[in-house]
Tab-separated table of C-alpha atoms and ligand atoms in Angstrom:
chain	number	residue	atom	x	y	z
A	1	MET	CA	-27.189	-27.738	4.240
A	2	SER	CA	-30.113	-29.207	6.013
A	3	SER	CA	-30.083	-27.310	9.303
A	4	PRO	CA	-33.339	-25.738	10.356
A	5	GLU	CA	-33.852	-22.170	9.117
A	6	THR	CA	-34.782	-21.087	12.645
A	7	ASN	CA	-31.117	-21.358	13.639
A	8	ALA	CA	-30.064	-18.949	10.922
A	9	THR	CA	-29.852	-15.746	12.912
A	10	ALA	CA	-26.458	-14.348	11.953
A	11	GLN	CA	-25.997	-11.740	9.205
A	12	ILE	CA	-22.287	-12.366	8.915
A	13	GLY	CA	-19.877	-15.147	9.773
A	14	VAL	CA	-16.194	-14.796	10.537
A	15	THR	CA	-13.834	-17.741	10.299
A	16	GLY	CA	-10.246	-17.331	11.467
A	17	LEU	CA	-10.273	-15.734	14.879
A	18	ALA	CA	-6.714	-14.541	15.392
A	19	VAL	CA	-6.497	-10.886	16.439
A	20	MET	CA	-7.635	-9.359	13.125
A	21	GLY	CA	-10.536	-11.796	12.719
A	22	SER	CA	-11.635	-11.417	16.342
A	23	ASN	CA	-11.546	-7.664	16.155
A	24	ILE	CA	-13.530	-7.509	12.911
A	25	ALA	CA	-16.101	-9.914	14.411
A	26	ARG	CA	-16.404	-7.656	17.466
A	27	ASN	CA	-16.681	-4.608	15.197
A	28	PHE	CA	-19.669	-6.200	13.396
A	29	ALA	CA	-21.236	-7.087	16.751
A	30	HIS	CA	-20.736	-3.526	18.028
A	31	HIS	CA	-22.817	-2.383	15.064
A	32	GLY	CA	-25.709	-4.611	16.079
A	33	TYR	CA	-25.090	-7.537	13.741
A	34	THR	CA	-25.343	-11.097	14.915
A	35	VAL	CA	-21.994	-12.685	14.122
A	36	ALA	CA	-21.403	-16.393	13.636
A	37	LEU	CA	-17.951	-17.397	14.840
A	38	HIS	CA	-15.751	-20.206	13.621
A	39	ASN	CA	-12.145	-21.173	14.083
A	40	ARG	CA	-10.283	-24.350	13.228
A	41	SER	CA	-9.433	-24.820	16.903
A	42	VAL	CA	-12.464	-24.076	19.048
A	43	SER	CA	-10.332	-22.756	21.909
A	44	LYS	CA	-9.857	-19.450	20.014
A	45	THR	CA	-13.620	-19.100	19.546
A	46	ASP	CA	-14.177	-19.726	23.235
A	47	ALA	CA	-11.397	-17.318	24.212
A	48	LEU	CA	-13.093	-14.605	22.166
A	49	LEU	CA	-16.475	-15.368	23.693
A	50	ASP	CA	-15.029	-15.445	27.212
A	51	ALA	CA	-13.327	-12.094	26.849
A	52	HIS	CA	-15.838	-10.231	24.666
A	53	GLY	CA	-19.000	-12.314	24.390
A	54	SER	CA	-20.999	-9.677	26.237
A	55	GLU	CA	-20.207	-6.987	23.662
A	56	GLY	CA	-22.858	-8.150	21.195
A	57	LYS	CA	-24.657	-11.086	19.636
A	58	PHE	CA	-22.366	-13.972	18.701
A	59	VAL	CA	-23.184	-17.511	17.629
A	60	ARG	CA	-20.604	-20.099	18.579
A	61	SER	CA	-19.882	-22.973	16.214
A	62	GLU	CA	-17.472	-25.880	16.212
A	63	THR	CA	-17.826	-27.153	12.652
A	64	ILE	CA	-18.286	-25.576	9.239
A	65	PRO	CA	-21.817	-27.058	8.805
A	66	GLU	CA	-22.801	-25.675	12.201
A	67	PHE	CA	-21.247	-22.309	11.300
A	68	LEU	CA	-23.082	-22.108	7.967
A	69	ALA	CA	-26.370	-23.161	9.524
A	70	ALA	CA	-26.177	-20.125	11.781
A	71	LEU	CA	-26.147	-17.721	8.822
A	72	GLU	CA	-29.055	-15.992	7.114
A	73	LYS	CA	-29.220	-16.469	3.336
A	74	PRO	CA	-27.513	-15.455	1.207
A	75	ARG	CA	-24.741	-16.400	3.593
A	76	ARG	CA	-21.882	-13.972	4.040
A	77	VAL	CA	-18.672	-15.514	5.343
A	78	LEU	CA	-15.553	-13.498	5.991
A	79	ILE	CA	-12.324	-15.494	5.976
A	80	MET	CA	-9.550	-14.010	8.102
A	81	VAL	CA	-6.813	-16.614	7.802
A	82	LYS	CA	-3.212	-16.522	6.615
A	83	ALA	CA	-2.867	-15.693	2.900
A	84	GLY	CA	-1.853	-18.526	0.586
A	85	ASP	CA	-2.599	-22.237	1.080
A	86	PRO	CA	-4.573	-21.833	4.343
A	87	THR	CA	-6.956	-19.480	2.515
A	88	ASP	CA	-7.449	-21.973	-0.330
A	89	ALA	CA	-8.148	-24.753	2.163
A	90	VAL	CA	-10.868	-22.758	3.959
A	91	ILE	CA	-12.407	-21.560	0.679
A	92	ASP	CA	-12.660	-25.139	-0.597
A	93	GLU	CA	-14.250	-26.367	2.598
A	94	LEU	CA	-16.778	-23.535	2.607
A	95	ALA	CA	-17.582	-23.720	-1.094
A	96	ASP	CA	-18.320	-27.436	-0.818
A	97	ALA	CA	-20.968	-26.712	1.798
A	98	MET	CA	-22.398	-23.400	0.546
A	99	GLU	CA	-25.310	-22.730	-1.806
A	100	GLU	CA	-25.886	-20.637	-4.900
A	101	GLY	CA	-25.772	-16.916	-4.172
A	102	ASP	CA	-23.757	-17.266	-0.946
A	103	ILE	CA	-20.763	-14.940	-0.586
A	104	ILE	CA	-17.247	-15.842	0.492
A	105	ILE	CA	-15.124	-12.836	1.459
A	106	ASP	CA	-11.370	-13.118	1.782
A	107	GLY	CA	-10.256	-10.329	4.114
A	108	GLY	CA	-6.592	-11.333	4.236
A	109	ASN	CA	-3.608	-9.827	2.432
A	110	SER	CA	-3.992	-12.187	-0.532
A	111	LEU	CA	-2.055	-11.843	-3.746
A	112	TYR	CA	-4.449	-10.338	-6.300
A	113	THR	CA	-3.666	-12.953	-8.934
A	114	ASP	CA	-4.769	-15.627	-6.424
A	115	THR	CA	-7.966	-13.636	-5.947
A	116	ILE	CA	-8.567	-13.523	-9.715
A	117	ARG	CA	-8.138	-17.307	-9.840
A	118	ARG	CA	-10.353	-17.933	-6.803
A	119	GLU	CA	-13.104	-15.585	-7.960
A	120	LYS	CA	-13.324	-17.401	-11.291
A	121	ALA	CA	-13.433	-20.842	-9.674
A	122	ILE	CA	-16.042	-19.799	-7.117
A	123	ARG	CA	-18.176	-18.011	-9.723
A	124	GLU	CA	-18.244	-21.192	-11.794
A	125	ARG	CA	-19.755	-22.933	-8.763
A	126	GLY	CA	-22.576	-20.377	-8.549
A	127	LEU	CA	-21.192	-18.627	-5.470
A	128	HIS	CA	-19.795	-15.118	-5.079
A	129	PHE	CA	-16.209	-14.413	-4.116
A	130	VAL	CA	-15.103	-11.050	-2.773
A	131	GLY	CA	-11.420	-10.281	-2.256
A	132	ALA	CA	-11.422	-7.481	0.282
A	133	GLY	CA	-8.282	-5.605	1.249
A	134	ILE	CA	-8.569	-4.509	4.865
A	135	SER	CA	-6.176	-1.982	6.317
A	136	GLY	CA	-5.734	-0.510	9.748
A	137	GLY	CA	-4.118	-3.211	11.808
A	138	GLU	CA	-5.696	-4.547	14.977
A	139	GLU	CA	-7.001	-1.198	16.109
A	140	GLY	CA	-8.577	-0.429	12.747
A	141	ALA	CA	-10.212	-3.850	12.536
A	142	LEU	CA	-11.915	-3.187	15.856
A	143	ASN	CA	-12.863	0.462	15.513
A	144	GLY	CA	-13.113	1.071	11.792
A	145	PRO	CA	-10.700	-0.057	9.069
A	146	SER	CA	-10.397	1.054	5.474
A	147	ILE	CA	-11.943	-1.684	3.353
A	148	MET	CA	-11.233	-2.337	-0.328
A	149	PRO	CA	-13.665	-5.000	-1.575
A	150	GLY	CA	-13.339	-6.331	-5.106
A	151	GLY	CA	-15.708	-8.819	-6.690
A	152	PRO	CA	-19.105	-9.019	-8.373
A	153	ALA	CA	-21.072	-5.754	-8.167
A	154	GLU	CA	-24.126	-7.858	-7.331
A	155	SER	CA	-22.584	-9.187	-4.119
A	156	TYR	CA	-21.677	-5.654	-3.073
A	157	LYS	CA	-25.386	-4.829	-2.970
A	158	SER	CA	-25.868	-7.274	-0.120
A	159	LEU	CA	-22.441	-7.000	1.482
A	160	GLY	CA	-21.531	-3.346	0.908
A	161	PRO	CA	-23.834	-1.810	3.531
A	162	LEU	CA	-22.372	-4.034	6.276
A	163	LEU	CA	-18.792	-3.331	5.286
A	164	GLU	CA	-19.434	0.388	4.939
A	165	GLU	CA	-21.012	0.467	8.363
A	166	ILE	CA	-18.057	-1.095	10.167
A	167	SER	CA	-15.449	0.873	8.203
A	168	ALA	CA	-13.883	4.117	9.389
A	169	HIS	CA	-15.781	7.270	8.421
A	170	VAL	CA	-14.333	10.651	7.498
A	171	ASP	CA	-16.716	13.609	7.260
A	172	GLY	CA	-19.539	11.069	7.360
A	173	VAL	CA	-18.194	9.220	4.310
A	174	PRO	CA	-17.333	5.519	4.749
A	175	CYS	CA	-13.780	4.398	4.044
A	176	CYS	CA	-15.107	1.523	1.966
A	177	THR	CA	-16.355	1.315	-1.592
A	178	HIS	CA	-16.723	-1.302	-4.294
A	179	ILE	CA	-13.345	-1.231	-6.063
A	180	GLY	CA	-14.139	-3.336	-9.140
A	181	PRO	CA	-14.262	-6.967	-10.296
A	182	ASP	CA	-12.278	-10.000	-9.059
A	183	GLY	CA	-8.740	-9.155	-7.867
A	184	SER	CA	-9.100	-5.364	-7.909
A	185	GLY	CA	-9.623	-4.992	-4.151
A	186	HIS	CA	-6.534	-6.961	-3.237
A	187	PHE	CA	-4.554	-5.213	-5.976
A	188	VAL	CA	-5.429	-1.832	-4.526
A	189	LYS	CA	-4.607	-3.068	-1.007
A	190	MET	CA	-1.258	-4.312	-2.306
A	191	VAL	CA	-0.442	-0.888	-3.749
A	192	HIS	CA	-1.597	0.668	-0.462
A	193	ASN	CA	1.008	-1.466	1.278
A	194	GLY	CA	3.635	-0.509	-1.292
A	195	ILE	CA	2.945	3.142	-0.557
A	196	GLU	CA	3.092	2.269	3.164
A	197	TYR	CA	6.611	0.863	2.623
A	198	SER	CA	7.652	3.972	0.727
A	199	ASP	CA	6.160	6.323	3.320
A	200	MET	CA	7.945	4.480	6.132
A	201	GLN	CA	11.266	4.501	4.297
A	202	LEU	CA	11.010	8.262	3.744
A	203	ILE	CA	10.154	8.785	7.414
A	204	GLY	CA	13.162	6.641	8.324
A	205	GLU	CA	15.426	8.746	6.130
A	206	ALA	CA	14.120	11.984	7.653
A	207	TYR	CA	14.805	10.542	11.121
A	208	GLN	CA	18.328	9.523	10.133
A	209	LEU	CA	19.065	12.938	8.616
A	210	LEU	CA	18.072	14.628	11.868
A	211	ARG	CA	19.946	12.051	13.943
A	212	ASP	CA	23.182	11.840	11.957
A	213	GLY	CA	23.069	15.218	10.204
A	214	LEU	CA	22.194	17.307	13.255
A	215	GLY	CA	23.065	14.942	16.114
A	216	LYS	CA	19.546	15.053	17.516
A	217	THR	CA	18.343	12.453	20.025
A	218	ALA	CA	15.268	10.263	19.633
A	219	PRO	CA	13.136	12.338	22.052
A	220	GLU	CA	14.169	15.542	20.244
A	221	ILE	CA	13.219	14.015	16.909
A	222	ALA	CA	9.932	12.821	18.431
A	223	GLU	CA	9.144	16.471	19.169
A	224	ILE	CA	9.949	17.479	15.600
A	225	PHE	CA	7.676	14.783	14.165
A	226	GLY	CA	4.985	15.917	16.578
A	227	GLU	CA	5.273	19.426	15.109
A	228	TRP	CA	5.285	18.129	11.537
A	229	ASN	CA	2.073	16.294	12.281
A	230	LYS	CA	0.331	19.636	12.707
A	231	GLY	CA	1.014	20.717	9.122
A	232	ASP	CA	0.975	19.317	5.566
A	233	LEU	CA	2.579	16.071	6.736
A	234	ASP	CA	-0.315	15.337	9.120
A	235	SER	CA	-0.752	11.558	8.920
A	236	TYR	CA	-1.020	8.421	11.010
A	237	LEU	CA	2.523	7.276	10.228
A	238	ILE	CA	4.048	10.634	11.232
A	239	GLU	CA	1.974	10.574	14.410
A	240	ILE	CA	3.113	7.096	15.450
A	241	THR	CA	6.729	7.892	14.519
A	242	SER	CA	6.635	10.467	17.263
A	243	GLU	CA	5.207	7.851	19.656
A	244	VAL	CA	7.827	5.229	18.814
A	245	LEU	CA	10.681	7.744	19.124
A	246	LYS	CA	9.406	8.866	22.539
A	247	GLN	CA	9.342	5.367	23.949
A	248	VAL	CA	11.968	4.598	26.596
A	249	ASP	CA	13.260	1.046	26.983
A	250	ALA	CA	12.427	-0.178	30.483
A	251	LYS	CA	15.442	-2.491	30.575
A	252	THR	CA	18.188	-0.018	29.649
A	253	GLY	CA	16.601	3.384	30.126
A	254	LYS	CA	17.616	4.236	26.543
A	255	PRO	CA	15.244	5.277	23.765
A	256	LEU	CA	13.627	2.050	22.572
A	257	VAL	CA	14.526	2.845	18.963
A	258	ASP	CA	18.208	2.719	19.948
A	259	VAL	CA	17.962	-0.834	21.241
A	260	ILE	CA	15.762	-2.360	18.518
A	261	LEU	CA	17.732	-4.551	16.104
A	262	ASP	CA	18.407	-2.507	12.979
A	263	GLU	CA	16.987	-4.998	10.455
A	264	ALA	CA	13.616	-4.290	8.829
A	265	GLU	CA	11.487	-7.327	8.081
A	266	GLN	CA	8.700	-7.760	5.567
A	267	LYS	CA	5.879	-10.147	4.922
A	268	GLY	CA	5.862	-9.588	1.196
A	269	THR	CA	3.195	-7.155	0.055
A	270	GLY	CA	5.783	-4.477	-0.815
A	271	ARG	CA	7.701	-7.005	-2.861
A	272	TRP	CA	4.488	-8.013	-4.671
A	273	THR	CA	3.825	-4.366	-5.492
A	274	VAL	CA	7.218	-4.017	-7.116
A	275	LYS	CA	6.923	-7.316	-9.013
A	276	SER	CA	3.538	-6.240	-10.358
A	277	ALA	CA	4.894	-2.799	-11.240
A	278	LEU	CA	7.743	-4.424	-13.181
A	279	ASP	CA	5.223	-6.444	-15.182
A	280	LEU	CA	3.016	-3.418	-15.777
A	281	GLY	CA	6.024	-1.251	-16.679
A	282	VAL	CA	5.225	1.365	-14.029
A	283	PRO	CA	8.269	2.991	-12.412
A	284	VAL	CA	7.412	2.776	-8.710
A	285	THR	CA	10.952	3.749	-7.767
A	286	GLY	CA	10.040	4.885	-4.248
A	287	ILE	CA	8.398	1.579	-3.379
A	288	ALA	CA	11.230	-0.404	-4.956
A	289	GLU	CA	13.844	1.572	-3.002
A	290	ALA	CA	11.881	0.966	0.190
A	291	VAL	CA	11.725	-2.793	-0.421
A	292	PHE	CA	15.429	-2.906	-1.249
A	293	ALA	CA	16.297	-0.730	1.764
A	294	ARG	CA	14.624	-3.322	4.012
A	295	ALA	CA	16.535	-6.090	2.252
A	296	LEU	CA	19.788	-4.153	2.615
A	297	SER	CA	19.186	-3.595	6.312
A	298	GLY	CA	18.872	-7.354	6.701
A	299	SER	CA	22.011	-8.093	4.653
A	300	VAL	CA	23.963	-8.720	7.838
A	301	THR	CA	26.921	-10.397	6.156
A	302	GLN	CA	27.414	-7.549	3.721
A	303	ARG	CA	26.917	-4.886	6.380
A	304	LYS	CA	29.502	-6.535	8.643
A	305	ALA	CA	31.982	-7.023	5.818
A	306	THR	CA	31.841	-3.376	4.772
A	307	THR	CA	32.190	-1.747	8.197
A	308	GLY	CA	34.929	0.858	8.030
A	309	LEU	CA	34.961	1.274	4.241
A	310	ALA	CA	36.190	4.653	3.036
A	311	SER	CA	33.697	7.479	3.151
A	312	GLY	CA	35.857	9.987	1.280
A	313	SER	CA	36.003	13.510	2.681
A	314	LEU	CA	32.700	14.290	4.238
A	315	GLY	CA	31.107	17.729	4.251
A	316	ALA	CA	30.405	19.828	7.320
A	317	LYS	CA	27.198	19.291	9.257
A	318	PRO	CA	24.519	21.930	8.728
A	319	THR	CA	25.017	24.894	11.059
A	320	ASP	CA	21.474	26.168	10.904
A	321	ALA	CA	19.564	23.286	12.496
A	322	GLU	CA	16.196	24.959	12.153
A	323	LYS	CA	16.644	25.594	8.441
A	324	PHE	CA	17.889	22.062	7.822
A	325	THR	CA	14.963	20.597	9.762
A	326	ASP	CA	12.573	22.659	7.672
A	327	ASP	CA	14.349	21.500	4.505
A	328	VAL	CA	13.998	17.867	5.594
A	329	SER	CA	10.273	18.280	6.213
A	330	LYS	CA	9.801	19.770	2.743
A	331	ALA	CA	11.932	17.068	1.120
A	332	LEU	CA	9.863	14.477	2.950
A	333	TYR	CA	6.626	16.014	1.726
A	334	ALA	CA	7.785	16.254	-1.891
A	335	SER	CA	9.125	12.682	-1.855
A	336	LYS	CA	5.861	11.499	-0.358
A	337	ILE	CA	3.906	13.160	-3.160
A	338	VAL	CA	6.084	11.256	-5.627
A	339	ALA	CA	5.439	7.965	-3.790
A	340	TYR	CA	1.677	8.446	-3.986
A	341	ALA	CA	1.890	9.632	-7.599
A	342	GLN	CA	3.711	6.407	-8.484
A	343	GLY	CA	1.250	4.243	-6.534
A	344	PHE	CA	-1.739	5.868	-8.218
A	345	ASN	CA	-0.111	5.363	-11.620
A	346	GLN	CA	0.206	1.681	-10.771
A	347	ILE	CA	-3.478	1.516	-9.849
A	348	GLN	CA	-4.388	3.178	-13.148
A	349	ALA	CA	-2.153	0.746	-15.064
A	350	GLY	CA	-3.519	-2.297	-13.214
A	351	SER	CA	-7.067	-1.136	-13.804
A	352	LYS	CA	-6.372	-0.810	-17.518
A	353	GLU	CA	-4.554	-4.123	-17.776
A	354	TYR	CA	-7.326	-6.081	-16.047
A	355	ASP	CA	-10.290	-3.988	-17.203
A	356	TRP	CA	-11.287	-3.125	-13.658
A	357	ASN	CA	-12.504	0.395	-14.268
A	358	ILE	CA	-11.160	1.626	-10.913
A	359	THR	CA	-11.859	5.254	-10.018
A	360	PRO	CA	-8.565	6.507	-8.521
A	361	GLY	CA	-10.273	9.353	-6.619
A	362	ASP	CA	-12.318	6.746	-4.731
A	363	MET	CA	-9.112	5.170	-3.443
A	364	ALA	CA	-8.017	8.524	-2.036
A	365	THR	CA	-11.441	8.842	-0.393
A	366	ILE	CA	-11.359	5.463	1.333
A	367	TRP	CA	-7.734	5.880	2.417
A	368	ARG	CA	-8.524	9.088	4.321
A	369	GLY	CA	-9.386	7.116	7.442
A	370	GLY	CA	-8.849	3.714	8.996
A	371	CYS	CA	-5.816	2.630	7.010
A	372	ILE	CA	-2.108	2.814	7.760
A	373	ILE	CA	-1.390	5.456	5.103
A	374	ARG	CA	-4.247	7.749	6.152
A	375	ALA	CA	-3.101	11.311	5.738
A	376	LYS	CA	-4.507	14.790	5.491
A	377	PHE	CA	-3.292	15.279	1.954
A	378	LEU	CA	-5.463	12.421	0.637
A	379	ASN	CA	-8.250	14.995	0.461
A	380	ARG	CA	-6.082	16.852	-2.044
A	381	ILE	CA	-5.491	13.666	-4.023
A	382	LYS	CA	-9.218	13.091	-4.198
A	383	GLU	CA	-9.780	16.662	-5.396
A	384	ALA	CA	-7.069	16.234	-8.027
A	385	PHE	CA	-8.772	13.144	-9.488
A	386	ASP	CA	-12.231	14.711	-9.202
A	387	ASP	CA	-10.986	17.645	-11.287
A	388	GLU	CA	-9.169	15.457	-13.788
A	389	PRO	CA	-10.143	11.754	-13.692
A	390	GLU	CA	-7.560	10.856	-16.337
A	391	LEU	CA	-4.751	12.720	-14.557
A	392	ALA	CA	-1.402	11.642	-16.065
A	393	THR	CA	0.374	11.982	-12.736
A	394	LEU	CA	-0.472	13.577	-9.413
A	395	ILE	CA	2.569	15.821	-9.600
A	396	VAL	CA	0.968	17.910	-12.352
A	397	ALA	CA	-2.265	18.538	-10.417
A	398	PRO	CA	-2.207	22.243	-9.475
A	399	TYR	CA	-2.074	21.709	-5.693
A	400	PHE	CA	0.789	19.208	-5.873
A	401	ARG	CA	2.623	21.096	-8.563
A	402	GLU	CA	2.677	24.138	-6.283
A	403	ALA	CA	3.578	22.053	-3.224
A	404	ILE	CA	6.594	20.644	-5.043
A	405	GLU	CA	7.560	24.083	-6.341
A	406	ALA	CA	7.548	25.303	-2.742
A	407	ALA	CA	9.695	22.343	-1.647
A	408	ILE	CA	12.058	21.834	-4.569
A	409	ASP	CA	14.992	23.977	-3.348
A	410	SER	CA	14.859	22.354	0.096
A	411	TRP	CA	14.616	18.928	-1.531
A	412	ARG	CA	17.758	19.519	-3.597
A	413	ARG	CA	19.642	20.913	-0.585
A	414	VAL	CA	18.760	17.861	1.498
A	415	VAL	CA	19.897	15.442	-1.200
A	416	VAL	CA	23.174	17.376	-1.631
A	417	THR	CA	23.807	17.632	2.123
A	418	ALA	CA	23.028	13.967	2.724
A	419	THR	CA	25.373	12.983	-0.092
A	420	GLU	CA	28.136	15.194	1.321
A	421	LEU	CA	27.602	13.722	4.782
A	422	GLY	CA	27.513	10.147	3.499
A	423	ILE	CA	23.970	9.564	4.790
A	424	PRO	CA	22.070	7.086	2.601
A	425	ILE	CA	18.764	8.482	1.354
A	426	PRO	CA	17.596	6.153	-1.422
A	427	GLY	CA	13.971	7.274	-1.030
A	428	PHE	CA	14.579	11.029	-1.082
A	429	SER	CA	17.119	10.927	-3.886
A	430	SER	CA	15.263	8.483	-6.119
A	431	ALA	CA	12.079	10.528	-5.718
A	432	LEU	CA	13.958	13.660	-6.773
A	433	SER	CA	15.547	11.826	-9.712
A	434	TYR	CA	12.113	10.567	-10.755
A	435	TYR	CA	10.746	14.090	-10.655
A	436	ASP	CA	13.722	15.445	-12.584
A	437	ALA	CA	13.539	12.619	-15.099
A	438	LEU	CA	9.859	13.202	-15.806
A	439	ARG	CA	10.322	16.895	-16.405
A	440	THR	CA	13.462	16.451	-18.541
A	441	GLU	CA	12.710	16.858	-22.218
A	442	ARG	CA	15.474	14.608	-23.552
A	443	LEU	CA	16.659	11.692	-21.417
A	444	PRO	CA	19.499	9.392	-22.473
A	445	ALA	CA	16.930	6.845	-23.669
A	446	ALA	CA	17.709	7.784	-27.282
A	447	LEU	CA	21.278	6.644	-26.731
A	448	THR	CA	20.030	3.394	-25.185
A	449	GLN	CA	17.992	2.826	-28.346
A	450	GLY	CA	21.047	3.558	-30.518
A	451	LEU	CA	23.115	1.035	-28.567
A	452	ARG	CA	20.379	-1.601	-28.769
A	453	ASP	CA	20.201	-1.109	-32.514
A	454	PHE	CA	24.019	-1.331	-32.770
A	455	PHE	CA	24.461	-4.642	-30.989
A	456	GLY	CA	21.145	-6.319	-31.639
A	457	ALA	CA	19.421	-4.613	-34.583
A	458	HIS	CA	16.575	-3.831	-32.180
A	459	THR	CA	15.564	-0.743	-34.235
A	460	TYR	CA	14.481	2.726	-33.089
A	461	GLY	CA	11.848	5.341	-33.840
A	462	ARG	CA	12.658	8.858	-35.084
A	463	ILE	CA	11.460	12.186	-33.719
A	464	ASP	CA	10.504	13.283	-37.237
A	465	GLU	CA	8.476	10.159	-38.092
A	466	GLU	CA	5.399	8.383	-36.747
A	467	PRO	CA	6.420	6.624	-33.476
A	468	SER	CA	5.143	3.333	-34.892
A	469	LYS	CA	7.672	3.459	-37.755
A	470	LYS	CA	10.961	1.721	-36.933
A	471	PHE	CA	14.423	2.226	-38.408
A	472	HIS	CA	17.718	0.382	-38.394
A	473	THR	CA	21.221	1.593	-39.136
A	474	GLN	CA	23.649	-0.775	-40.917
A	475	TRP	CA	26.240	-0.381	-38.160
A	476	SER	CA	28.663	-2.983	-39.479
A	477	GLY	CA	28.099	-1.981	-43.110
A	478	ASP	CA	27.899	1.401	-44.734
A	479	ARG	CA	25.978	2.926	-41.761
A	480	SER	CA	23.073	3.906	-43.898
A	481	GLU	CA	19.623	3.896	-42.314
A	482	SER	CA	16.663	1.971	-43.591
A	483	PRO	CA	13.042	1.705	-42.474
A	484	VAL	CA	12.123	-1.651	-41.006
B	1	6PG	C1	-2.419	-2.577	6.947
B	1	6PG	C2	-1.016	-3.112	6.954
B	1	6PG	C3	-1.021	-4.582	7.221
B	1	6PG	C4	0.313	-5.121	7.678
B	1	6PG	C5	1.371	-5.045	6.628
B	1	6PG	C6	2.748	-5.155	7.215
B	1	6PG	O1	-2.762	-1.993	5.937
B	1	6PG	O2	-3.112	-2.748	7.931
B	1	6PG	O3	-0.412	-2.874	5.734
B	1	6PG	O4	-1.539	-5.180	6.080
B	1	6PG	O5	0.700	-4.453	8.802
B	1	6PG	O6	1.153	-6.104	5.763
B	1	6PG	O7	3.564	-5.535	6.193
B	1	6PG	P1	5.062	-5.956	6.363
B	1	6PG	O8	5.124	-6.998	7.443
B	1	6PG	O9	5.430	-6.505	5.030
B	1	6PG	O10	5.786	-4.729	6.758
């Protein structure tokens, strides 16, 4: 880079100026930073400058060398392009032109294993690579997202203050902190999205229970969600559920939700969460059910082929609508606790596997504002981890233990009623089964072990021996047992 230093006026550069990139760039500018702008096609840069150029100090650039020349050293470049190959292409182009100590930040929804790979490659070239999960959608990007940066602690010293400043703040605390090395930020963002899937599935089930179990209309259910948002369930997703359910379709005059095609799509972060959980051996049943529920909704062929299949004799609809509604809200809350408990267990497992040293309570802190899963009860999650950093599962923390105790009868009633009415509730019921399974002293796993030993000599441990000692029964011989 041979451009004159006098041109280097920008503290941060943003490349990739689709809506998220543009809004983050504007957010930096609103906080007084000079922002260098770059986009593969210059028309996007100019469109941003035309519409919002007066909001702050921007430096226009057409080429990567021009873009980099506009940046103070060490250069900080935020990439906001599509995850996958486009991200690799931009990283390569930047890295070729950058200098030792410069920082490349990937703010997209990248797969954390890609981030691990990229961080290593960039580090070997003397540059810093930060994989930053950014949540909050377009609105959050503009007015304060939750930011989950992972990468070298050293780069956080220079980058952290900027990111913290543009992030959302709750009680004066920024919704941004250094997560840990290499892929940790994107890993945590991935789990955030997994929890987002689970949360949305549970909300969907609650809506369907009120719609099909009580015959309530979308505007009536919007009211109920509005009420729920004043209590324990207070959260962004509950709030916007009420908004979506209220919306009337201009074309038909019907509730919009009744004319939207009933097939949930996905870009893949939920699926990644489940794949990672399978590898880590963490039972994130709520997230898995949510991913599969989306897939099932899109299984058009199967859904068409099975229309009219027998339901068996269905039970009567609840007669006490108020009581049932209250039960559903409690079942939703308890299931949501399970979803977060599972997500936090995955973060703990990932942190251990990759040596990231993530502080789970910090995740609860930075998810309190800005992000899609922001919710009142994240304060409680933070408190739980502050009290007990090595917490085995959230559901044993005193606050959550009591919350579930207060909800458990309602939760069981909802699962029973839904089953009797033939209403599918994979999220609610799997969460309850998970809870029941955890608290059950003897599961049928011992039988599974016996069967594995029978057909494959896979051995088993004994309750009266060290767990590391293995035994095998001579199933096809005299059925005597021997240590292995
Ligand atoms: C966020 C969101 C964001 C995006 C999801 C949507 O935190 O701001 O999670 O990242 O909206 O990726 O994911 P699906 O398209 O897979 O539902």
